Amino acid sequence: MSNLIDPHARPLPSLSARHIDPHSYPDGVAFLDGQHLPMSQARISVLDWGFLHSDATYDTAHVWGGRFFRLDLHLDRFFSGLEKLRMTIPFDRDGVAEILENCVALSGHRAAYVEMLCTR
């Protein structure tokens, strides 16, 4: 491939067919775009507005002995953040709680931090 702008410039690097992730991820389950996925497979696009503009809200709940600790308070903060940013999600509080509980059950973890995150 020639460089059309300056024929004497260095050759361009090759374009990779796909990203090869060199990182390792903890065992766990993510819920992304309506799908439960292994944590290592969950991806957010570099074009996501939350990534580009820091337009996001989140809260992190704790799981001890396979059960959430004060999940109601975490859901209060999460939904308050959504309201303040004028963001909506297709789930109510019970739906989010069910998603979180399913992620914990599918992961098999008995002690964990579980983050709920919403980007525009």
PDB file of C-alpha atoms in Angstrom:
ATOM      1  CA  MET A   1       0.000   0.000   0.000  1.00  0.00           C
ATOM      2  CA  SER A   2       1.497   3.311  -0.972  1.00  0.00           C
ATOM      3  CA  ASN A   3       1.134   6.486   1.018  1.00  0.00           C
ATOM      4  CA  LEU A   4      -0.843   8.792  -1.322  1.00  0.00           C
ATOM      5  CA  ILE A   5      -0.153  11.949   0.694  1.00  0.00           C
ATOM      6  CA  ASP A   6       3.648  11.713   0.635  1.00  0.00           C
ATOM      7  CA  PRO A   7       5.230   8.935  -1.450  1.00  0.00           C
ATOM      8  CA  HIS A   8       8.498   9.332   0.509  1.00  0.00           C
ATOM      9  CA  ALA A   9       6.902   8.886   3.942  1.00  0.00           C
ATOM     10  CA  ARG A  10       7.363   5.800   6.076  1.00  0.00           C
ATOM     11  CA  PRO A  11       5.054   2.885   5.224  1.00  0.00           C
ATOM     12  CA  LEU A  12       1.844   2.758   7.248  1.00  0.00           C
ATOM     13  CA  PRO A  13       1.495   0.057   9.913  1.00  0.00           C
ATOM     14  CA  SER A  14      -0.685  -2.917   9.067  1.00  0.00           C
ATOM     15  CA  LEU A  15      -4.331  -2.836  10.085  1.00  0.00           C
ATOM     16  CA  SER A  16      -5.228  -5.598  12.545  1.00  0.00           C
ATOM     17  CA  ALA A  17      -8.264  -7.729  11.770  1.00  0.00           C
ATOM     18  CA  ARG A  18      -9.357  -7.665  15.421  1.00  0.00           C
ATOM     19  CA  HIS A  19      -8.186  -6.628  18.863  1.00  0.00           C
ATOM     20  CA  ILE A  20      -6.228  -9.245  20.787  1.00  0.00           C
ATOM     21  CA  ASP A  21      -6.658  -8.495  24.464  1.00  0.00           C
ATOM     22  CA  PRO A  22      -3.455  -9.224  26.425  1.00  0.00           C
ATOM     23  CA  HIS A  23      -5.159  -8.767  29.813  1.00  0.00           C
ATOM     24  CA  SER A  24      -6.582 -11.401  32.077  1.00  0.00           C
ATOM     25  CA  TYR A  25      -9.946 -10.855  33.739  1.00  0.00           C
ATOM     26  CA  PRO A  26     -11.474 -12.171  36.937  1.00  0.00           C
ATOM     27  CA  ASP A  27     -14.018 -14.934  36.739  1.00  0.00           C
ATOM     28  CA  GLY A  28     -17.455 -13.438  36.739  1.00  0.00           C
ATOM     29  CA  VAL A  29     -20.528 -12.646  34.709  1.00  0.00           C
ATOM     30  CA  ALA A  30     -21.570  -9.406  33.034  1.00  0.00           C
ATOM     31  CA  PHE A  31     -24.989  -8.373  31.743  1.00  0.00           C
ATOM     32  CA  LEU A  32     -24.492  -6.256  28.643  1.00  0.00           C
ATOM     33  CA  ASP A  33     -27.074  -5.292  26.040  1.00  0.00           C
ATOM     34  CA  GLY A  34     -29.530  -7.942  27.243  1.00  0.00           C
ATOM     35  CA  GLN A  35     -26.989 -10.763  27.393  1.00  0.00           C
ATOM     36  CA  HIS A  36     -25.248 -12.577  30.247  1.00  0.00           C
ATOM     37  CA  LEU A  37     -21.581 -12.992  29.270  1.00  0.00           C
ATOM     38  CA  PRO A  38     -18.355 -14.206  30.846  1.00  0.00           C
ATOM     39  CA  MET A  39     -16.540 -11.121  32.171  1.00  0.00           C
ATOM     40  CA  SER A  40     -13.731 -11.659  29.649  1.00  0.00           C
ATOM     41  CA  GLN A  41     -16.213 -11.312  26.754  1.00  0.00           C
ATOM     42  CA  ALA A  42     -18.000  -8.115  27.869  1.00  0.00           C
ATOM     43  CA  ARG A  43     -17.006  -5.179  25.667  1.00  0.00           C
ATOM     44  CA  ILE A  44     -18.028  -1.539  25.449  1.00  0.00           C
ATOM     45  CA  SER A  45     -17.488   0.218  22.136  1.00  0.00           C
ATOM     46  CA  VAL A  46     -14.965   3.047  21.957  1.00  0.00           C
ATOM     47  CA  LEU A  47     -17.849   4.990  20.379  1.00  0.00           C
ATOM     48  CA  ASP A  48     -20.021   4.599  23.511  1.00  0.00           C
ATOM     49  CA  TRP A  49     -21.073   8.041  24.789  1.00  0.00           C
ATOM     50  CA  GLY A  50     -20.221   7.058  28.347  1.00  0.00           C
ATOM     51  CA  PHE A  51     -16.680   6.325  27.235  1.00  0.00           C
ATOM     52  CA  LEU A  52     -16.395   9.404  25.021  1.00  0.00           C
ATOM     53  CA  HIS A  53     -18.081  11.932  27.307  1.00  0.00           C
ATOM     54  CA  SER A  54     -18.022  10.372  30.776  1.00  0.00           C
ATOM     55  CA  ASP A  55     -21.803  10.294  30.602  1.00  0.00           C
ATOM     56  CA  ALA A  56     -22.468   7.481  33.050  1.00  0.00           C
ATOM     57  CA  THR A  57     -23.710   6.587  36.481  1.00  0.00           C
ATOM     58  CA  TYR A  58     -22.834   3.573  38.595  1.00  0.00           C
ATOM     59  CA  ASP A  59     -22.940   1.998  42.022  1.00  0.00           C
ATOM     60  CA  THR A  60     -21.118  -0.978  43.490  1.00  0.00           C
ATOM     61  CA  ALA A  61     -22.844  -3.451  45.785  1.00  0.00           C
ATOM     62  CA  HIS A  62     -21.219  -6.084  47.967  1.00  0.00           C
ATOM     63  CA  VAL A  63     -22.045  -9.782  48.082  1.00  0.00           C
ATOM     64  CA  TRP A  64     -21.225 -11.730  51.253  1.00  0.00           C
ATOM     65  CA  GLY A  65     -22.189 -15.347  51.733  1.00  0.00           C
ATOM     66  CA  GLY A  66     -23.889 -15.314  48.342  1.00  0.00           C
ATOM     67  CA  ARG A  67     -26.263 -12.487  49.319  1.00  0.00           C
ATOM     68  CA  PHE A  68     -26.255  -8.767  48.629  1.00  0.00           C
ATOM     69  CA  PHE A  69     -25.594  -6.391  51.503  1.00  0.00           C
ATOM     70  CA  ARG A  70     -28.041  -3.451  51.594  1.00  0.00           C
ATOM     71  CA  LEU A  71     -28.946  -3.763  47.923  1.00  0.00           C
ATOM     72  CA  ASP A  72     -31.901  -1.386  48.378  1.00  0.00           C
ATOM     73  CA  LEU A  73     -29.536   1.482  49.262  1.00  0.00           C
ATOM     74  CA  HIS A  74     -27.362   0.774  46.233  1.00  0.00           C
ATOM     75  CA  LEU A  75     -30.408   0.681  43.957  1.00  0.00           C
ATOM     76  CA  ASP A  76     -31.599   3.994  45.470  1.00  0.00           C
ATOM     77  CA  ARG A  77     -28.272   5.651  44.582  1.00  0.00           C
ATOM     78  CA  PHE A  78     -28.144   4.078  41.129  1.00  0.00           C
ATOM     79  CA  PHE A  79     -31.671   5.162  40.182  1.00  0.00           C
ATOM     80  CA  SER A  80     -31.060   8.601  41.688  1.00  0.00           C
ATOM     81  CA  GLY A  81     -28.011   8.954  39.412  1.00  0.00           C
ATOM     82  CA  LEU A  82     -30.099   7.922  36.410  1.00  0.00           C
ATOM     83  CA  GLU A  83     -32.721  10.518  37.288  1.00  0.00           C
ATOM     84  CA  LYS A  84     -30.178  13.318  37.793  1.00  0.00           C
ATOM     85  CA  LEU A  85     -28.606  12.584  34.403  1.00  0.00           C
ATOM     86  CA  ARG A  86     -32.044  12.219  32.790  1.00  0.00           C
ATOM     87  CA  MET A  87     -31.170   8.719  31.669  1.00  0.00           C
ATOM     88  CA  THR A  88     -33.611   5.839  31.375  1.00  0.00           C
ATOM     89  CA  ILE A  89     -33.127   2.106  31.272  1.00  0.00           C
ATOM     90  CA  PRO A  90     -35.567  -0.612  30.200  1.00  0.00           C
ATOM     91  CA  PHE A  91     -35.626  -2.121  33.712  1.00  0.00           C
ATOM     92  CA  ASP A  92     -37.288  -1.135  36.966  1.00  0.00           C
ATOM     93  CA  ARG A  93     -35.697  -1.685  40.389  1.00  0.00           C
ATOM     94  CA  ASP A  94     -36.911  -5.286  40.592  1.00  0.00           C
ATOM     95  CA  GLY A  95     -35.571  -5.961  37.100  1.00  0.00           C
ATOM     96  CA  VAL A  96     -32.122  -4.582  37.978  1.00  0.00           C
ATOM     97  CA  ALA A  97     -32.104  -6.565  41.236  1.00  0.00           C
ATOM     98  CA  GLU A  98     -32.951  -9.724  39.283  1.00  0.00           C
ATOM     99  CA  ILE A  99     -30.158  -9.069  36.772  1.00  0.00           C
ATOM    100  CA  LEU A 100     -27.646  -8.571  39.598  1.00  0.00           C
ATOM    101  CA  GLU A 101     -28.807 -11.705  41.416  1.00  0.00           C
ATOM    102  CA  ASN A 102     -28.591 -13.716  38.180  1.00  0.00           C
ATOM    103  CA  CYS A 103     -25.049 -12.486  37.541  1.00  0.00           C
ATOM    104  CA  VAL A 104     -23.974 -13.582  41.021  1.00  0.00           C
ATOM    105  CA  ALA A 105     -25.725 -16.955  40.699  1.00  0.00           C
ATOM    106  CA  LEU A 106     -24.252 -17.611  37.236  1.00  0.00           C
ATOM    107  CA  SER A 107     -20.755 -16.658  38.406  1.00  0.00           C
ATOM    108  CA  GLY A 108     -20.880 -18.925  41.446  1.00  0.00           C
ATOM    109  CA  HIS A 109     -19.221 -16.244  43.582  1.00  0.00           C
ATOM    110  CA  ARG A 110     -20.147 -16.132  47.261  1.00  0.00           C
ATOM    111  CA  ALA A 111     -18.168 -12.952  48.023  1.00  0.00           C
ATOM    112  CA  ALA A 112     -17.842 -10.244  45.387  1.00  0.00           C
ATOM    113  CA  TYR A 113     -18.207  -6.627  44.396  1.00  0.00           C
ATOM    114  CA  VAL A 114     -20.961  -6.171  41.835  1.00  0.00           C
ATOM    115  CA  GLU A 115     -21.039  -2.981  39.811  1.00  0.00           C
ATOM    116  CA  MET A 116     -24.103  -1.665  38.032  1.00  0.00           C
ATOM    117  CA  LEU A 117     -23.160   0.825  35.355  1.00  0.00           C
ATOM    118  CA  CYS A 118     -25.268   2.729  32.839  1.00  0.00           C
ATOM    119  CA  THR A 119     -23.867   4.843  30.019  1.00  0.00           C
ATOM    120  CA  ARG A 120     -25.904   6.995  27.708  1.00  0.00           C
TER     121      ARG A 120
END
